[in-house]
Amino acid sequence: MNVLILGGAGVIGQKLGRALATLGRLRGKDISRIAMADIAVPDGIPGSEIPVDLLHCDISDPKSVASCISSDFDVIFLLAAIVSGHAEMDFDAGMSINMTGTLNVLERARSLGTRPVIVFSSSIAVYGGEVSDPITDQTFLNPQTSYGAQKAIGELLLNDYTRKGYIDGRGFRLPTISVRPGKANRAASSFMSSILREPLNGQEAICPVTDDFPHNYLSPRMCIDNLIRGAELDSEKIGENRCMMMPGRMWTIRELIDAMTAVAGPEPAKLIRWEVQPEIRQIVKGWRFDLRPDKALKLGLRADESFRDNIRYYLEDDQPFHNVDQTRDRPQ
């Protein structure tokens, strides 16, 4: 079993690589090789007993894709993309990477004739506009951003390439992943991690929306678990519609901050500064909130039980030496 992670330098790509190296198996087979590829060569996986190749790959360039994707890859995780805010500001870059890049990967897989499993990371940004709540697996896609449109196009391509037998595709519409480690990026949703991450690190953060703003969230730890579960799904059980929502849960900004306070005490919340930013609010207000991921739940994918878990996972996985009272707010 050989596995390729496109977007392997990103937060999710790095965590996925480490998780696969620890598991050592995928789809019932031992993993023989993990390749991690990105526009910037990814970091390795320290301590991995499985060989790890670190590759350069620009998915917007068909020649780069051809040099990276060989016929011996059984599973390809297609995580590479530019994020929502960047895609909205730079339309050409978003189309080149998020749309054409996805097509380049699918075309390369088709040319090889090996029908690899391709796990595509889509987004809940494919929803929006004049559709009724709740959003179900049967709701039509109506994105209100360029990023959402590019991801929706990728989903249609994934469906069709699977229908034709070129690949075994499965796509998952990710909720906002929080709490992400590292620095803020150009995603419109980036503040949904930074207003927690920075205060937990003793730094000030700006919240550009009001505290009653609701949204769907999933922790990085659970996202990785779901991507791996998604790769292992039986193709027949997925059915004709290869793309689905990844389970998340809806909380308001205030509930996120209350969860942080319950786990880490009152001091971090004092570092949040409230400054409504119309350009961010304009993007995120088009995202739909009442999502019902019934298909994914029936197939075994999961959401976090509480946002307090999201905070704890961040402290455990990305701040292992953070001094947090693990008994705080636990049932007696």
mmCIF file of C-alpha atoms in Angstrom:
data_model
loop_
_atom_site.group_PDB
_atom_site.id
_atom_site.type_symbol
_atom_site.label_atom_id
_atom_site.label_comp_id
_atom_site.label_asym_id
_atom_site.label_seq_id
_atom_site.Cartn_x
_atom_site.Cartn_y
_atom_site.Cartn_z
ATOM 1 C CA MET A 1 0.000 0.000 0.000
ATOM 2 C CA ASN A 2 1.551 3.267 -1.195
ATOM 3 C CA VAL A 3 -0.009 6.579 -0.130
ATOM 4 C CA LEU A 4 0.423 10.075 -1.571
ATOM 5 C CA ILE A 5 -0.599 13.232 0.289
ATOM 6 C CA LEU A 6 -0.929 16.250 -2.011
ATOM 7 C CA GLY A 7 -0.845 19.308 0.227
ATOM 8 C CA GLY A 8 1.530 17.505 2.553
ATOM 9 C CA ALA A 9 3.127 20.718 3.843
ATOM 10 C CA GLY A 10 -0.151 22.013 5.292
ATOM 11 C CA VAL A 11 -1.404 21.524 8.824
ATOM 12 C CA ILE A 12 -3.834 18.750 7.891
ATOM 13 C CA GLY A 13 -1.373 17.122 5.487
ATOM 14 C CA GLN A 14 1.350 16.991 8.136
ATOM 15 C CA LYS A 15 -0.980 15.583 10.770
ATOM 16 C CA LEU A 16 -2.369 13.037 8.305
ATOM 17 C CA GLY A 17 1.119 11.849 7.392
ATOM 18 C CA ARG A 18 2.054 11.342 11.033
ATOM 19 C CA ALA A 19 -1.221 9.533 11.752
ATOM 20 C CA LEU A 20 -0.741 7.136 8.818
ATOM 21 C CA ALA A 21 2.854 6.460 9.836
ATOM 22 C CA THR A 22 1.663 5.612 13.344
ATOM 23 C CA LEU A 23 -1.173 3.390 12.138
ATOM 24 C CA GLY A 24 0.966 1.594 9.589
ATOM 25 C CA ARG A 25 -2.079 0.246 7.748
ATOM 26 C CA LEU A 26 -4.738 1.540 5.400
ATOM 27 C CA ARG A 27 -7.611 -0.261 3.676
ATOM 28 C CA GLY A 28 -6.610 -3.505 5.325
ATOM 29 C CA LYS A 29 -3.015 -3.470 4.046
ATOM 30 C CA ASP A 30 0.347 -2.528 5.492
ATOM 31 C CA ILE A 31 1.595 0.851 4.263
ATOM 32 C CA SER A 32 4.870 0.381 2.383
ATOM 33 C CA ARG A 33 5.521 4.008 1.472
ATOM 34 C CA ILE A 34 4.176 7.474 2.240
ATOM 35 C CA ALA A 35 4.879 10.357 -0.134
ATOM 36 C CA MET A 36 4.168 13.922 0.958
ATOM 37 C CA ALA A 37 4.099 16.543 -1.783
ATOM 38 C CA ASP A 38 3.450 20.269 -1.953
ATOM 39 C CA ILE A 39 4.536 23.454 -3.720
ATOM 40 C CA ALA A 40 7.094 23.769 -0.900
ATOM 41 C CA VAL A 41 8.723 20.456 -0.009
ATOM 42 C CA PRO A 42 7.023 19.234 3.206
ATOM 43 C CA ASP A 43 8.710 18.392 6.464
ATOM 44 C CA GLY A 44 9.365 14.752 7.143
ATOM 45 C CA ILE A 45 7.794 12.458 9.736
ATOM 46 C CA PRO A 46 10.296 12.048 12.580
ATOM 47 C CA GLY A 47 10.566 8.504 13.875
ATOM 48 C CA SER A 48 8.545 6.947 11.062
ATOM 49 C CA GLU A 49 9.356 3.313 10.457
ATOM 50 C CA ILE A 50 7.684 3.607 7.042
ATOM 51 C CA PRO A 51 9.755 5.157 4.231
ATOM 52 C CA VAL A 52 8.639 8.748 3.588
ATOM 53 C CA ASP A 53 9.327 10.582 0.319
ATOM 54 C CA LEU A 54 9.235 14.386 0.339
ATOM 55 C CA LEU A 55 8.308 15.781 -3.054
ATOM 56 C CA HIS A 56 7.763 19.075 -4.841
ATOM 57 C CA CYS A 57 4.444 19.259 -6.691
ATOM 58 C CA ASP A 58 2.633 22.214 -8.214
ATOM 59 C CA ILE A 59 -0.806 20.838 -9.028
ATOM 60 C CA SER A 60 -1.499 23.754 -11.383
ATOM 61 C CA ASP A 61 1.299 22.413 -13.651
ATOM 62 C CA PRO A 62 0.437 19.151 -15.476
ATOM 63 C CA LYS A 63 4.145 18.293 -15.911
ATOM 64 C CA SER A 64 4.754 18.668 -12.185
ATOM 65 C CA VAL A 65 1.740 16.497 -11.439
ATOM 66 C CA ALA A 66 2.937 13.834 -13.898
ATOM 67 C CA SER A 67 6.379 13.731 -12.293
ATOM 68 C CA CYS A 68 4.870 13.348 -8.831
ATOM 69 C CA ILE A 69 2.007 10.867 -9.343
ATOM 70 C CA SER A 70 3.131 7.430 -10.452
ATOM 71 C CA SER A 71 1.180 4.253 -11.042
ATOM 72 C CA ASP A 72 2.241 2.657 -7.752
ATOM 73 C CA PHE A 73 0.118 4.948 -5.563
ATOM 74 C CA ASP A 74 -2.943 3.131 -4.262
ATOM 75 C CA VAL A 75 -4.456 6.039 -2.299
ATOM 76 C CA ILE A 76 -4.094 9.764 -3.024
ATOM 77 C CA PHE A 77 -5.252 12.400 -0.556
ATOM 78 C CA LEU A 78 -5.954 15.559 -2.565
ATOM 79 C CA LEU A 79 -5.699 18.286 0.080
ATOM 80 C CA ALA A 80 -3.755 20.883 -1.924
ATOM 81 C CA ALA A 81 -5.609 24.171 -2.440
ATOM 82 C CA ILE A 82 -5.442 27.869 -1.779
ATOM 83 C CA VAL A 83 -7.778 29.014 0.948
ATOM 84 C CA SER A 84 -11.030 30.940 0.745
ATOM 85 C CA GLY A 85 -9.905 34.514 1.338
ATOM 86 C CA HIS A 86 -6.960 34.124 -1.036
ATOM 87 C CA ALA A 87 -9.147 32.582 -3.748
ATOM 88 C CA GLU A 88 -11.638 35.440 -3.393
ATOM 89 C CA MET A 89 -8.971 38.125 -3.727
ATOM 90 C CA ASP A 90 -7.005 36.410 -6.513
ATOM 91 C CA PHE A 91 -9.529 34.817 -8.868
ATOM 92 C CA ASP A 92 -6.908 33.577 -11.344
ATOM 93 C CA ALA A 93 -4.860 31.828 -8.650
ATOM 94 C CA GLY A 94 -7.963 30.158 -7.249
ATOM 95 C CA MET A 95 -9.030 28.874 -10.651
ATOM 96 C CA SER A 96 -5.525 27.705 -11.513
ATOM 97 C CA ILE A 97 -4.964 25.766 -8.298
ATOM 98 C CA ASN A 98 -8.363 24.842 -6.907
ATOM 99 C CA MET A 99 -10.101 24.050 -10.193
ATOM 100 C CA THR A 100 -7.464 23.327 -12.847
ATOM 101 C CA GLY A 101 -5.167 21.732 -10.278
ATOM 102 C CA THR A 102 -7.875 19.270 -9.282
ATOM 103 C CA LEU A 103 -8.496 18.471 -12.947
ATOM 104 C CA ASN A 104 -4.754 17.926 -13.500
ATOM 105 C CA VAL A 105 -4.624 15.369 -10.683
ATOM 106 C CA LEU A 106 -7.685 13.521 -11.958
ATOM 107 C CA GLU A 107 -6.369 13.513 -15.523
ATOM 108 C CA ARG A 108 -3.033 12.100 -14.384
ATOM 109 C CA ALA A 109 -4.836 9.352 -12.453
ATOM 110 C CA ARG A 110 -6.957 8.565 -15.536
ATOM 111 C CA SER A 111 -3.885 8.322 -17.765
ATOM 112 C CA LEU A 112 -2.280 5.745 -15.471
ATOM 113 C CA GLY A 113 -5.208 3.340 -15.704
ATOM 114 C CA THR A 114 -4.761 2.080 -12.134
ATOM 115 C CA ARG A 115 -8.010 3.476 -10.633
ATOM 116 C CA PRO A 116 -6.510 4.803 -7.375
ATOM 117 C CA VAL A 117 -8.626 5.814 -4.405
ATOM 118 C CA ILE A 118 -8.701 9.619 -4.335
ATOM 119 C CA VAL A 119 -9.826 11.390 -1.167
ATOM 120 C CA PHE A 120 -10.751 14.982 -2.020
ATOM 121 C CA SER A 121 -11.061 17.715 0.598
ATOM 122 C CA SER A 122 -13.993 19.924 -0.359
ATOM 123 C CA SER A 123 -15.654 22.541 1.827
ATOM 124 C CA ILE A 124 -18.991 23.566 3.267
ATOM 125 C CA ALA A 125 -18.428 26.747 1.220
ATOM 126 C CA VAL A 126 -20.130 24.865 -1.654
ATOM 127 C CA TYR A 127 -23.439 25.696 0.086
ATOM 128 C CA GLY A 128 -25.157 29.068 0.218
ATOM 129 C CA GLY A 129 -27.568 31.384 -1.504
ATOM 130 C CA GLU A 130 -31.254 30.739 -1.946
ATOM 131 C CA VAL A 131 -31.603 27.224 -0.582
ATOM 132 C CA SER A 132 -33.696 26.234 2.417
ATOM 133 C CA ASP A 133 -32.399 25.176 5.821
ATOM 134 C CA PRO A 134 -31.565 22.617 6.958
ATOM 135 C CA ILE A 135 -28.821 21.657 4.528
ATOM 136 C CA THR A 136 -28.990 17.919 3.831
ATOM 137 C CA ASP A 137 -27.109 15.505 1.588
ATOM 138 C CA GLN A 138 -29.724 16.206 -1.092
ATOM 139 C CA THR A 139 -29.345 20.020 -1.033
ATOM 140 C CA PHE A 140 -28.030 21.401 -4.324
ATOM 141 C CA LEU A 141 -24.741 23.279 -4.314
ATOM 142 C CA ASN A 142 -25.023 27.052 -4.549
ATOM 143 C CA PRO A 143 -21.683 28.590 -3.508
ATOM 144 C CA GLN A 144 -21.454 32.333 -2.944
ATOM 145 C CA THR A 145 -17.661 32.631 -3.170
ATOM 146 C CA SER A 146 -15.105 31.782 -5.851
ATOM 147 C CA TYR A 147 -13.506 29.265 -3.494
ATOM 148 C CA GLY A 148 -16.826 27.508 -2.987
ATOM 149 C CA ALA A 149 -17.465 27.447 -6.736
ATOM 150 C CA GLN A 150 -14.028 25.951 -7.396
ATOM 151 C CA LYS A 151 -14.590 23.248 -4.813
ATOM 152 C CA ALA A 152 -18.053 22.485 -6.233
ATOM 153 C CA ILE A 153 -16.513 22.031 -9.697
ATOM 154 C CA GLY A 154 -13.971 19.661 -8.176
ATOM 155 C CA GLU A 155 -16.784 17.612 -6.664
ATOM 156 C CA LEU A 156 -18.543 17.265 -10.027
ATOM 157 C CA LEU A 157 -15.304 16.156 -11.647
ATOM 158 C CA LEU A 158 -14.661 13.635 -8.878
ATOM 159 C CA ASN A 159 -18.140 12.184 -9.362
ATOM 160 C CA ASP A 160 -17.752 11.884 -13.118
ATOM 161 C CA TYR A 161 -14.239 10.411 -13.107
ATOM 162 C CA THR A 162 -15.492 7.821 -10.622
ATOM 163 C CA ARG A 163 -18.583 7.063 -12.707
ATOM 164 C CA LYS A 164 -16.334 6.461 -15.712
ATOM 165 C CA GLY A 165 -14.169 4.067 -13.712
ATOM 166 C CA TYR A 166 -10.994 6.168 -13.897
ATOM 167 C CA ILE A 167 -10.697 6.584 -10.112
ATOM 168 C CA ASP A 168 -12.417 5.518 -6.905
ATOM 169 C CA GLY A 169 -13.212 8.978 -5.569
ATOM 170 C CA ARG A 170 -14.721 10.158 -2.352
ATOM 171 C CA GLY A 171 -14.982 13.824 -1.329
ATOM 172 C CA PHE A 172 -15.666 15.369 2.047
ATOM 173 C CA ARG A 173 -16.959 18.892 2.658
ATOM 174 C CA LEU A 174 -14.899 20.009 5.615
ATOM 175 C CA PRO A 175 -16.357 22.293 8.260
ATOM 176 C CA THR A 176 -14.015 24.942 9.663
ATOM 177 C CA ILE A 177 -11.126 23.151 11.353
ATOM 178 C CA SER A 178 -10.424 24.608 14.780
ATOM 179 C CA VAL A 179 -8.209 24.938 16.695
ATOM 180 C CA ARG A 180 -5.506 24.948 14.011
ATOM 181 C CA PRO A 181 -1.894 25.307 15.179
ATOM 182 C CA GLY A 182 0.636 27.640 13.571
ATOM 183 C CA LYS A 183 0.077 31.086 12.156
ATOM 184 C CA ALA A 184 -3.034 32.664 10.682
ATOM 185 C CA ASN A 185 -3.512 32.090 6.943
ATOM 186 C CA ARG A 186 -5.557 33.885 4.289
ATOM 187 C CA ALA A 187 -8.712 31.857 4.843
ATOM 188 C CA ALA A 188 -11.755 33.933 5.722
ATOM 189 C CA SER A 189 -12.310 31.498 8.589
ATOM 190 C CA SER A 190 -8.767 31.860 9.935
ATOM 191 C CA PHE A 191 -9.929 33.977 12.879
ATOM 192 C CA MET A 192 -11.993 31.014 14.113
ATOM 193 C CA SER A 193 -8.720 29.472 15.240
ATOM 194 C CA SER A 194 -6.664 32.595 15.946
ATOM 195 C CA ILE A 195 -9.117 33.990 18.529
ATOM 196 C CA LEU A 196 -8.427 30.847 20.554
ATOM 197 C CA ARG A 197 -4.874 29.883 19.592
ATOM 198 C CA GLU A 198 -3.283 33.279 20.167
ATOM 199 C CA PRO A 199 -4.876 33.873 23.589
ATOM 200 C CA LEU A 200 -3.873 30.356 24.664
ATOM 201 C CA ASN A 201 -0.334 31.387 23.686
ATOM 202 C CA GLY A 202 -0.603 34.607 25.690
ATOM 203 C CA GLN A 203 -1.056 36.833 22.628
ATOM 204 C CA GLU A 204 -3.771 39.283 21.611
ATOM 205 C CA ALA A 205 -6.245 38.285 18.887
ATOM 206 C CA ILE A 206 -8.879 40.183 16.921
ATOM 207 C CA CYS A 207 -12.393 38.814 16.389
ATOM 208 C CA PRO A 208 -13.923 40.365 13.242
ATOM 209 C CA VAL A 209 -17.515 39.189 13.868
ATOM 210 C CA THR A 210 -19.934 39.482 16.763
ATOM 211 C CA ASP A 211 -20.043 36.836 19.457
ATOM 212 C CA ASP A 212 -23.426 35.475 18.348
ATOM 213 C CA PHE A 213 -22.063 34.398 14.947
ATOM 214 C CA PRO A 214 -22.767 30.635 14.490
ATOM 215 C CA HIS A 215 -20.661 28.235 12.474
ATOM 216 C CA ASN A 216 -19.769 24.549 12.050
ATOM 217 C CA TYR A 217 -16.508 23.283 13.528
ATOM 218 C CA LEU A 218 -14.379 20.174 13.696
ATOM 219 C CA SER A 219 -11.072 19.589 15.459
ATOM 220 C CA PRO A 220 -7.926 18.724 13.458
ATOM 221 C CA ARG A 221 -7.706 15.423 15.335
ATOM 222 C CA MET A 222 -11.210 14.366 14.319
ATOM 223 C CA CYS A 223 -10.688 15.635 10.754
ATOM 224 C CA ILE A 224 -7.692 13.322 10.345
ATOM 225 C CA ASP A 225 -9.667 10.424 11.777
ATOM 226 C CA ASN A 226 -12.479 11.094 9.296
ATOM 227 C CA LEU A 227 -10.140 11.394 6.295
ATOM 228 C CA ILE A 228 -8.677 7.994 7.112
ATOM 229 C CA ARG A 229 -12.130 6.489 7.672
ATOM 230 C CA GLY A 230 -13.207 8.054 4.386
ATOM 231 C CA ALA A 231 -10.315 6.449 2.535
ATOM 232 C CA GLU A 232 -11.307 3.060 3.914
ATOM 233 C CA LEU A 233 -14.994 3.225 2.984
ATOM 234 C CA ASP A 234 -16.286 0.520 0.698
ATOM 235 C CA SER A 235 -16.971 2.092 -2.682
ATOM 236 C CA GLU A 236 -20.396 0.474 -3.062
ATOM 237 C CA LYS A 237 -21.557 1.844 0.289
ATOM 238 C CA ILE A 238 -20.754 5.408 -0.813
ATOM 239 C CA GLY A 239 -23.113 5.145 -3.755
ATOM 240 C CA GLU A 240 -23.414 7.342 -6.825
ATOM 241 C CA ASN A 241 -22.940 10.661 -5.055
ATOM 242 C CA ARG A 242 -19.284 10.492 -4.088
ATOM 243 C CA CYS A 243 -19.211 13.709 -2.048
ATOM 244 C CA MET A 244 -20.733 14.381 1.345
ATOM 245 C CA MET A 245 -20.485 16.613 4.384
ATOM 246 C CA MET A 246 -17.883 15.736 6.973
ATOM 247 C CA PRO A 247 -19.627 15.845 10.362
ATOM 248 C CA GLY A 248 -19.124 18.925 12.497
ATOM 249 C CA ARG A 249 -21.072 20.739 15.174
ATOM 250 C CA MET A 250 -22.451 24.258 15.260
ATOM 251 C CA TRP A 251 -21.394 26.677 17.972
ATOM 252 C CA THR A 252 -21.375 30.451 18.298
ATOM 253 C CA ILE A 253 -18.215 32.464 18.856
ATOM 254 C CA ARG A 254 -19.335 32.996 22.441
ATOM 255 C CA GLU A 255 -19.639 29.237 22.968
ATOM 256 C CA LEU A 256 -16.095 28.773 21.618
ATOM 257 C CA ILE A 257 -14.746 31.310 24.067
ATOM 258 C CA ASP A 258 -16.742 29.822 26.934
ATOM 259 C CA ALA A 259 -15.244 26.424 26.098
ATOM 260 C CA MET A 260 -11.736 27.895 26.158
ATOM 261 C CA THR A 261 -12.456 29.490 29.526
ATOM 262 C CA ALA A 262 -13.826 26.219 30.919
ATOM 263 C CA VAL A 263 -10.643 24.371 29.967
ATOM 264 C CA ALA A 264 -7.896 27.002 30.332
ATOM 265 C CA GLY A 265 -9.306 29.513 32.777
ATOM 266 C CA PRO A 266 -10.452 33.156 32.376
ATOM 267 C CA GLU A 267 -7.196 34.862 31.357
ATOM 268 C CA PRO A 268 -7.007 33.909 27.620
ATOM 269 C CA ALA A 269 -10.422 35.421 26.836
ATOM 270 C CA LYS A 270 -9.207 38.795 28.107
ATOM 271 C CA LEU A 271 -6.778 38.936 25.165
ATOM 272 C CA ILE A 272 -9.548 38.978 22.521
ATOM 273 C CA ARG A 273 -10.207 42.361 20.911
ATOM 274 C CA TRP A 274 -13.531 42.845 19.102
ATOM 275 C CA GLU A 275 -13.280 44.702 15.780
ATOM 276 C CA VAL A 276 -15.984 43.881 13.228
ATOM 277 C CA GLN A 277 -14.441 43.695 9.734
ATOM 278 C CA PRO A 278 -17.050 44.071 6.961
ATOM 279 C CA GLU A 279 -14.967 42.282 4.302
ATOM 280 C CA ILE A 280 -14.686 39.144 6.446
ATOM 281 C CA ARG A 281 -18.318 39.303 7.510
ATOM 282 C CA GLN A 282 -19.370 39.635 3.854
ATOM 283 C CA ILE A 283 -17.677 36.336 3.001
ATOM 284 C CA VAL A 284 -18.701 34.298 6.020
ATOM 285 C CA LYS A 285 -22.316 35.450 6.088
ATOM 286 C CA GLY A 286 -22.852 33.548 2.827
ATOM 287 C CA TRP A 287 -21.901 30.259 4.480
ATOM 288 C CA ARG A 288 -24.825 28.128 5.632
ATOM 289 C CA PHE A 289 -25.019 26.850 9.167
ATOM 290 C CA ASP A 290 -27.702 24.210 9.726
ATOM 291 C CA LEU A 291 -25.904 21.217 8.226
ATOM 292 C CA ARG A 292 -27.174 17.638 8.569
ATOM 293 C CA PRO A 293 -24.368 15.209 7.618
ATOM 294 C CA ASP A 294 -26.554 12.103 7.825
ATOM 295 C CA LYS A 295 -24.763 10.128 5.112
ATOM 296 C CA ALA A 296 -21.311 10.519 6.625
ATOM 297 C CA LEU A 297 -22.587 9.696 10.100
ATOM 298 C CA LYS A 298 -24.218 6.500 8.819
ATOM 299 C CA LEU A 299 -20.909 5.580 7.168
ATOM 300 C CA GLY A 300 -19.049 5.957 10.470
ATOM 301 C CA LEU A 301 -17.531 9.429 10.308
ATOM 302 C CA ARG A 302 -17.753 11.452 13.518
ATOM 303 C CA ALA A 303 -17.983 14.947 14.989
ATOM 304 C CA ASP A 304 -16.475 16.238 18.224
ATOM 305 C CA GLU A 305 -18.695 15.823 21.260
ATOM 306 C CA SER A 306 -17.911 19.247 22.739
ATOM 307 C CA PHE A 307 -15.813 22.241 21.756
ATOM 308 C CA ARG A 308 -14.057 21.791 25.056
ATOM 309 C CA ASP A 309 -12.604 18.693 23.429
ATOM 310 C CA ASN A 310 -11.321 20.860 20.538
ATOM 311 C CA ILE A 311 -9.496 23.056 23.053
ATOM 312 C CA ARG A 312 -8.079 20.059 24.920
ATOM 313 C CA TYR A 313 -6.935 18.404 21.683
ATOM 314 C CA TYR A 314 -5.051 21.565 20.720
ATOM 315 C CA LEU A 315 -3.333 21.724 24.089
ATOM 316 C CA GLU A 316 -2.486 18.013 23.996
ATOM 317 C CA ASP A 317 -1.415 17.751 20.344
ATOM 318 C CA ASP A 318 0.089 21.154 19.615
ATOM 319 C CA GLN A 319 0.991 22.572 23.032
ATOM 320 C CA PRO A 320 2.107 19.458 24.908
ATOM 321 C CA PHE A 321 3.808 21.475 27.652
ATOM 322 C CA HIS A 322 0.891 23.856 28.239
ATOM 323 C CA ASN A 323 -0.047 23.886 31.899
ATOM 324 C CA VAL A 324 -3.779 23.229 31.836
ATOM 325 C CA ASP A 325 -5.934 21.846 34.604
ATOM 326 C CA GLN A 326 -7.236 18.657 32.979
ATOM 327 C CA THR A 327 -9.875 18.294 35.740
ATOM 328 C CA ARG A 328 -11.424 21.707 35.110
ATOM 329 C CA ASP A 329 -15.134 21.568 34.278
ATOM 330 C CA ARG A 330 -15.213 17.761 34.338
ATOM 331 C CA PRO A 331 -18.292 16.016 35.804
ATOM 332 C CA GLN A 332 -17.877 15.049 39.438
#
